[in-house]
Amino acid sequence: MKIGIVCYPTFGGSGVVATELGLELSKRGHEIHFITYRQPVRLELLSEKVYFHEVNVPEYPLFHYQPYELALSSKLVDMVKLHKIEVLHVHYAIPHAYAAFMAQQMLKEEGIYVPIVTTLHGTDITLVGSHPFYKPAVTFSINKSDAVTSVSASLKQDTERLFNIKKDIHVVPNFIDLEKYNHEFTDCQRDMMAEPEERIVTHVSNFRDVKNIPDVVEIFYRIQKEVPSKLMMVGEGPERKPAEELVEKLGIKDRVVFFGNSNEVDRILCFSDLFLLPSQTESFGLAALEAMASSVPVVSTNSGGLGEVNTDGYSGYLSDVGDVADMSANAIKILKDKNTLKTFKLNAKAQSQKFDLRAIVPQYEAIYKETLKKFLVV
Ligand code: GMT
């Protein structure tokens, strides 16, 4: 099949899922066309089965806002025609589903029919999409998609609660390539980061408000009082600077490392003992899954789809949003005793196996096939 993938090419989870999906689909024999404004960060290798088409938005002084979705729709029309793309899979409703619908209508005028599969990732629904300024357009584009998927049952429920949806939403969870995590780094260079008796606590995100970054620092502050430990903060975003200030204020600067965005998250996870994810909301929590695949237990909130990924008392613990005391106590429980930590590490790894891409990617393939079949009959 020839599949066009539209996504955000940045470090965010939706772009990562879209890129990994495209790469795996190409290994399974499909021809993949990424159509976005920059080469996706995890897309290192282009091949005869993987193409990248850049969407350019020329600057024009009359426009206060440059019309990206217009440029994207036009690019989609051109690419579908040029490469005979059979299915468009758009990740993140705004503005991708909307732009894809416009492209579909333009192509229809020329007798070309291409179905749209839209994957909802979370913030496109819970934070941005439900805002009154966007809601009518998001509702419209979801209902006009030929198939809709969401990354958790919780996100499906949120979508149905917040929007007037007439489509059936298929739940297809985030996934990981477990083989990539079966690395046996002989040396994670752990000793560069911590003393042998210290535990390593890690947080990875885009440092936005929704991640509750001050809670990460506060939880760690309580942990390090009980268990000698270090905190690894990975990622970049608006909450990084306030977090650095808080770390300074709490007098724990020598115990915290801020890495910024990193392409070596797997190495950092390799030497980590615990992952913190105290988010206000999280449709799935890909970062938590990546941690578990590296045998790192997760202390998180129970918001959104996190309970579908992290099992309380097994792969980690779940607490109410903002309950820093409970999350700290849970973290200490895991870290304090060597045997308990070992058990949680094994459990975290076992839990991640439920989300192996070999089990999940065929679900998307089945959706493409089914959608194409229905679409061509109508
Ligand atoms: O986590 C983020 O803020 C980035 C965001 C995105 O859209 O790229 O991630 C969302 O999609 C991921 C992939 O499906 C999910 O694993 C994340 O849980 C989700 N983030 C939120 O719901 C806050």
Coordinates of C-alpha atoms and ligand atoms in Angstrom, one line a residue:
M1 CA 0.0 0.0 0.0
K2 CA 1.1 3.6 -0.6
I3 CA 0.5 5.6 2.6
G4 CA 0.9 9.3 3.2
I5 CA 1.7 10.2 6.8
V6 CA 1.1 13.7 8.1
C7 CA 2.5 14.6 11.6
Y8 CA 4.3 17.1 13.7
P9 CA 8.0 16.4 13.1
T10 CA 9.1 17.5 16.6
F11 CA 10.1 15.6 19.8
G12 CA 6.4 15.3 20.8
G13 CA 4.9 11.8 21.3
S14 CA 2.5 12.1 18.3
G15 CA 5.4 12.7 15.9
V16 CA 7.4 9.9 17.4
V17 CA 4.5 7.4 17.1
A18 CA 3.8 8.5 13.5
T19 CA 7.5 8.2 12.5
E20 CA 8.0 4.8 14.2
L21 CA 4.7 3.6 12.6
G22 CA 5.9 4.7 9.1
L23 CA 9.2 3.0 9.5
E24 CA 7.7 -0.2 10.6
L25 CA 5.1 -0.1 7.8
S26 CA 7.9 0.3 5.3
K27 CA 9.6 -2.8 6.7
R28 CA 6.4 -4.6 6.2
G29 CA 6.5 -3.7 2.5
H30 CA 4.4 -0.5 2.3
E31 CA 5.6 2.7 0.6
I32 CA 5.6 5.6 3.1
H33 CA 5.4 9.3 2.3
F34 CA 5.9 11.6 5.3
I35 CA 4.4 15.0 4.4
T36 CA 5.3 17.7 7.0
Y37 CA 7.2 21.0 7.4
R38 CA 10.5 19.3 8.5
Q39 CA 12.1 15.9 8.5
P40 CA 10.7 14.1 11.6
V41 CA 13.3 13.9 14.4
R42 CA 13.3 10.1 14.5
L43 CA 13.4 9.7 10.8
E44 CA 17.1 9.2 10.2
L45 CA 17.1 6.8 7.2
L46 CA 15.2 7.5 4.0
S47 CA 15.1 4.6 1.6
E48 CA 13.3 3.4 -1.5
K49 CA 10.3 2.7 0.7
V50 CA 10.4 5.9 2.8
Y51 CA 10.1 9.4 1.4
F52 CA 9.9 12.8 3.0
H53 CA 8.1 15.7 1.3
E54 CA 8.6 19.1 2.9
V55 CA 5.6 21.5 3.1
N56 CA 6.8 25.0 2.5
V57 CA 4.9 28.1 3.6
P58 CA 6.2 31.1 1.7
E59 CA 6.4 34.2 4.0
Y60 CA 4.1 37.0 2.7
P61 CA 3.9 40.2 4.6
L62 CA 0.2 40.7 4.1
F63 CA -0.5 37.5 6.2
H64 CA -0.3 38.1 9.9
Y65 CA -0.5 34.3 10.2
Q66 CA 1.0 32.2 7.4
P67 CA -1.6 29.7 6.1
Y68 CA 0.1 26.4 6.9
E69 CA -3.0 24.2 6.4
L70 CA -3.5 25.7 2.9
A71 CA 0.1 24.9 2.0
L72 CA -0.4 21.4 3.5
S73 CA -3.6 20.7 1.6
S74 CA -2.0 21.7 -1.7
K75 CA 1.1 19.6 -0.9
L76 CA -1.2 16.6 -0.1
V77 CA -3.0 17.0 -3.4
D78 CA 0.2 17.1 -5.4
M79 CA 1.8 14.2 -3.5
V80 CA -1.3 12.0 -3.8
K81 CA -1.3 12.6 -7.5
L82 CA 2.4 12.3 -8.1
H83 CA 3.0 9.1 -6.0
K84 CA -0.4 7.6 -6.3
I85 CA -0.9 7.5 -2.5
E86 CA -3.8 5.3 -1.6
V87 CA -4.4 6.3 2.1
L88 CA -3.7 9.4 4.1
H89 CA -3.0 8.8 7.8
V90 CA -3.0 12.1 9.7
H91 CA -1.7 12.3 13.3
Y92 CA -3.1 15.1 15.5
A93 CA -6.5 16.5 14.5
I94 CA -5.4 20.2 14.3
P95 CA -4.9 21.2 11.6
H96 CA -4.0 17.9 9.9
A97 CA -7.4 16.3 9.7
Y98 CA -8.9 19.6 8.5
A99 CA -6.2 20.0 5.8
A100 CA -6.6 16.4 4.7
F101 CA -10.3 16.8 4.2
M102 CA -9.7 19.8 2.0
A103 CA -7.2 17.9 0.0
Q104 CA -9.6 15.0 -0.3
Q105 CA -12.3 17.3 -1.7
M106 CA -9.9 18.9 -4.2
L107 CA -8.8 15.4 -5.4
K108 CA -12.4 14.3 -5.7
E109 CA -13.0 17.1 -8.2
E110 CA -10.4 15.4 -10.4
G111 CA -11.9 11.9 -9.9
I112 CA -9.2 10.8 -7.4
Y113 CA -10.4 9.2 -4.2
V114 CA -8.2 8.8 -1.1
P115 CA -9.5 7.9 2.3
I116 CA -8.4 9.7 5.5
V117 CA -7.5 7.9 8.7
T118 CA -7.2 10.4 11.7
T119 CA -5.3 9.4 14.9
L120 CA -6.2 11.5 17.9
H121 CA -3.2 11.8 20.3
G122 CA -4.5 13.7 23.3
T123 CA -3.8 17.4 23.5
D124 CA -5.5 17.9 20.1
I125 CA -8.7 16.8 22.0
T126 CA -8.3 17.5 25.7
L127 CA -6.4 20.8 25.6
V128 CA -6.4 22.6 22.3
G129 CA -9.2 20.9 20.2
S130 CA -12.0 21.4 22.7
H131 CA -11.3 25.2 22.9
P132 CA -14.4 27.0 21.5
F133 CA -12.2 28.7 18.8
Y134 CA -11.3 25.3 17.3
K135 CA -14.1 23.0 18.4
P136 CA -16.4 23.3 15.3
A137 CA -13.5 22.7 12.9
V138 CA -12.2 19.7 15.0
T139 CA -15.7 18.2 15.3
F140 CA -16.2 18.6 11.6
S141 CA -12.8 17.0 10.6
I142 CA -13.2 14.1 12.9
N143 CA -16.7 13.3 11.6
K144 CA -15.4 13.7 8.0
S145 CA -12.5 11.3 8.5
D146 CA -13.1 7.9 7.0
A147 CA -11.6 6.2 10.1
V148 CA -10.7 7.6 13.5
T149 CA -8.4 6.1 16.0
S150 CA -7.4 7.2 19.5
V151 CA -4.4 6.1 21.5
S152 CA -6.3 5.0 24.6
A153 CA -9.8 4.1 25.8
S154 CA -9.7 7.1 28.0
L155 CA -9.0 9.4 25.1
K156 CA -11.9 7.8 23.2
Q157 CA -14.2 8.6 26.1
D158 CA -12.9 12.2 26.4
T159 CA -13.5 12.7 22.6
E160 CA -17.0 11.3 22.8
R161 CA -17.7 13.5 25.9
L162 CA -16.3 16.7 24.5
F163 CA -17.4 16.5 20.9
N164 CA -20.5 15.5 19.0
I165 CA -18.9 12.5 17.3
K166 CA -20.8 10.3 14.8
K167 CA -17.9 8.0 14.0
D168 CA -16.8 4.8 15.7
I169 CA -13.4 5.4 17.3
H170 CA -10.9 2.5 17.2
V171 CA -8.5 2.4 20.2
V172 CA -5.0 1.6 19.0
P173 CA -2.5 2.2 21.8
N174 CA 1.0 3.6 21.5
F175 CA 3.7 1.0 20.9
I176 CA 7.4 0.5 21.0
D177 CA 9.9 -1.6 19.2
L178 CA 11.0 -3.9 22.0
E179 CA 14.0 -5.1 20.1
K180 CA 15.4 -1.6 20.3
Y181 CA 15.2 -1.8 24.0
N182 CA 16.9 -5.2 24.3
H183 CA 20.1 -3.4 24.1
E184 CA 22.8 -4.7 26.4
F185 CA 24.8 -1.6 26.8
T186 CA 27.8 -3.0 28.5
D187 CA 28.4 0.4 29.9
C188 CA 25.6 2.9 30.4
Q189 CA 28.2 5.3 31.8
R190 CA 26.2 5.3 35.0
D191 CA 29.3 6.1 37.0
M192 CA 29.5 9.5 35.2
M193 CA 26.1 10.4 36.6
A194 CA 25.9 9.0 40.1
E195 CA 27.8 7.2 42.9
P196 CA 27.2 3.4 43.1
E197 CA 24.9 3.7 46.1
E198 CA 22.8 6.5 44.6
R199 CA 19.5 5.9 42.8
I200 CA 18.8 7.6 39.5
V201 CA 15.3 9.2 39.0
T202 CA 14.4 10.4 35.5
H203 CA 11.8 12.6 33.9
V204 CA 11.4 13.1 30.1
S205 CA 8.9 15.5 28.5
N206 CA 8.4 18.7 26.6
F207 CA 8.3 20.7 29.8
R208 CA 4.9 22.1 29.2
D209 CA 2.4 23.1 32.0
V210 CA 0.4 19.9 31.5
K211 CA 3.5 17.9 32.7
N212 CA 3.4 19.4 36.2
I213 CA 7.1 20.0 36.3
P214 CA 7.2 21.6 39.7
D215 CA 5.7 18.3 41.1
V216 CA 8.7 16.4 39.5
V217 CA 11.1 18.6 41.4
E218 CA 9.1 18.5 44.6
I219 CA 8.8 14.7 44.5
F220 CA 12.5 14.4 43.9
Y221 CA 13.2 16.8 46.8
R222 CA 11.4 14.5 49.1
I223 CA 13.0 11.3 47.7
Q224 CA 16.5 12.5 48.1
K225 CA 15.9 13.3 51.7
E226 CA 15.3 9.5 52.3
V227 CA 17.3 7.8 49.5
P228 CA 20.6 9.1 48.1
S229 CA 19.7 10.0 44.5
K230 CA 20.1 12.1 41.4
L231 CA 17.4 13.5 39.1
M232 CA 17.8 13.5 35.3
M233 CA 15.6 16.1 33.6
V234 CA 15.4 15.5 29.9
G235 CA 13.6 17.8 27.4
E236 CA 13.0 21.4 26.6
G237 CA 10.0 23.7 27.1
P238 CA 8.6 26.7 28.9
E239 CA 8.7 25.0 32.3
R240 CA 12.4 24.3 32.2
K241 CA 13.6 27.7 33.5
P242 CA 11.1 27.8 36.4
A243 CA 12.2 24.2 37.3
E244 CA 15.9 25.3 37.4
E245 CA 15.0 28.1 39.6
L246 CA 13.0 25.8 42.0
V247 CA 15.9 23.4 42.1
E248 CA 18.2 26.2 43.1
K249 CA 15.8 27.5 45.7
L250 CA 15.5 24.0 47.3
G251 CA 19.3 23.8 47.4
I252 CA 19.5 20.6 45.3
K253 CA 21.4 21.9 42.3
D254 CA 24.2 19.4 42.7
R255 CA 21.7 16.5 42.5
V256 CA 19.8 17.5 39.3
V257 CA 21.0 17.4 35.7
F258 CA 19.1 19.3 33.0
F259 CA 19.9 17.7 29.6
G260 CA 17.6 19.6 27.2
N261 CA 16.3 17.7 24.2
S262 CA 18.4 14.5 23.7
N263 CA 18.7 11.8 21.1
E264 CA 20.1 9.5 23.7
V265 CA 17.0 9.0 25.9
D266 CA 17.6 5.2 25.7
R267 CA 21.1 5.7 27.2
I268 CA 19.7 7.8 30.0
L269 CA 16.9 5.3 30.7
C270 CA 19.4 2.6 30.6
F271 CA 20.9 3.8 33.9
S272 CA 17.7 5.0 35.4
D273 CA 16.0 3.4 38.4
L274 CA 12.7 5.3 38.4
F275 CA 10.6 7.4 36.0
L276 CA 8.4 10.3 37.3
L277 CA 5.3 11.4 35.3
P278 CA 3.0 13.5 37.5
S279 CA 1.1 15.0 34.5
Q280 CA -2.2 16.8 34.9
T281 CA -3.4 14.7 31.9
E282 CA -1.9 12.2 29.6
S283 CA -3.8 10.5 26.9
F284 CA -1.4 7.5 26.9
G285 CA 2.1 8.4 28.2
L286 CA 4.5 7.2 25.6
A287 CA 7.4 8.4 27.7
A288 CA 6.3 6.1 30.5
L289 CA 6.1 3.2 28.1
E290 CA 9.6 3.9 26.8
A291 CA 10.8 3.9 30.4
M292 CA 9.2 0.6 31.2
A293 CA 10.7 -0.9 28.1
S294 CA 14.0 0.0 29.6
S295 CA 13.1 -1.8 32.8
V296 CA 12.4 1.5 34.6
P297 CA 9.3 1.5 37.0
V298 CA 7.0 4.5 36.7
V299 CA 5.5 6.7 39.4
S300 CA 2.7 8.6 37.8
T301 CA -0.7 10.2 38.2
N302 CA -3.8 8.2 37.4
S303 CA -5.1 10.8 34.9
G304 CA -6.2 10.0 31.3
G305 CA -4.8 6.8 29.8
L306 CA -2.0 6.4 32.3
G307 CA -3.8 3.6 34.1
E308 CA -3.9 1.7 30.8
V309 CA -0.1 1.7 30.6
N310 CA 1.1 1.7 34.2
T311 CA -0.3 -0.9 36.6
D312 CA -0.6 0.3 40.2
G313 CA 1.6 -1.8 42.5
Y314 CA 3.1 -3.8 39.6
S315 CA 5.0 -1.7 37.0
G316 CA 5.0 1.3 39.4
Y317 CA 2.3 3.3 41.2
L318 CA -0.6 5.7 40.3
S319 CA -1.7 8.6 42.4
D320 CA -4.2 11.5 42.1
V321 CA -3.0 14.5 40.2
G322 CA -1.1 16.9 42.6
D323 CA -0.7 14.3 45.4
V324 CA 3.0 14.9 45.7
A325 CA 3.1 13.2 49.1
D326 CA 1.7 10.0 47.8
M327 CA 3.9 10.0 44.7
S328 CA 7.0 10.6 46.9
A329 CA 6.1 7.8 49.3
N330 CA 5.6 5.4 46.4
A331 CA 8.9 6.4 44.8
I332 CA 10.7 5.9 48.1
K333 CA 8.9 2.5 48.6
I334 CA 10.3 1.3 45.2
L335 CA 13.8 2.8 45.6
K336 CA 14.7 2.1 49.2
D337 CA 14.9 -1.7 49.1
K338 CA 17.2 -3.4 46.5
N339 CA 14.9 -6.4 46.1
T340 CA 11.7 -4.3 45.7
L341 CA 13.4 -2.2 43.1
K342 CA 14.5 -5.4 41.2
T343 CA 11.0 -6.8 41.2
F344 CA 9.5 -3.5 40.0
K345 CA 12.1 -3.3 37.2
L346 CA 11.3 -6.8 36.0
N347 CA 7.5 -6.0 36.2
A348 CA 8.0 -2.8 34.2
K349 CA 9.7 -4.7 31.4
A350 CA 7.1 -7.4 31.4
Q351 CA 4.3 -4.7 31.3
S352 CA 5.9 -3.0 28.3
Q353 CA 5.7 -6.2 26.3
K354 CA 1.9 -5.7 25.9
F355 CA 2.7 -2.8 23.6
D356 CA 5.1 -4.4 21.2
L357 CA 4.9 -2.9 17.8
R358 CA 4.5 -6.3 16.2
A359 CA 1.2 -6.6 17.9
I360 CA 0.0 -3.0 17.4
V361 CA 1.1 -2.0 13.8
P362 CA -1.1 -4.8 12.2
Q363 CA -4.1 -3.1 13.8
Y364 CA -3.4 0.1 11.8
E365 CA -2.9 -2.0 8.6
A366 CA -6.2 -3.7 9.2
I367 CA -7.9 -0.2 9.6
Y368 CA -6.3 1.0 6.3
K369 CA -7.5 -2.1 4.4
E370 CA -11.0 -1.9 5.8
T371 CA -11.3 1.8 5.2
L372 CA -10.0 1.5 1.7
K373 CA -12.5 -1.3 1.0
K374 CA -15.4 0.6 2.3
F375 CA -14.3 3.8 0.7
L376 CA -14.0 2.3 -2.8
V377 CA -17.4 0.6 -2.5
V378 CA -19.3 3.9 -1.7
Ligands
GMT1 O1 3.1 14.7 25.6 C1 3.0 15.7 24.9 O2 2.7 16.7 25.4 C2 3.2 15.6 23.5 C3 1.9 15.0 22.9 C4 1.9 15.1 21.4 O3 0.9 15.3 20.9 O4 2.9 14.9 20.7 O5 1.8 13.7 23.3 C5 0.5 13.1 23.2 O6 0.5 12.0 22.3 C6 1.4 10.9 22.7 C7 1.4 9.9 21.6 O7 0.1 9.4 21.3 C8 0.8 10.4 24.0 O8 1.6 9.3 24.5 C9 0.9 11.5 25.1 O9 0.3 11.0 26.3 C10 0.1 12.7 24.6 N1 0.2 13.8 25.6 C11 -0.8 14.2 26.4 O10 -1.9 13.7 26.4 C12 -0.5 15.3 27.3

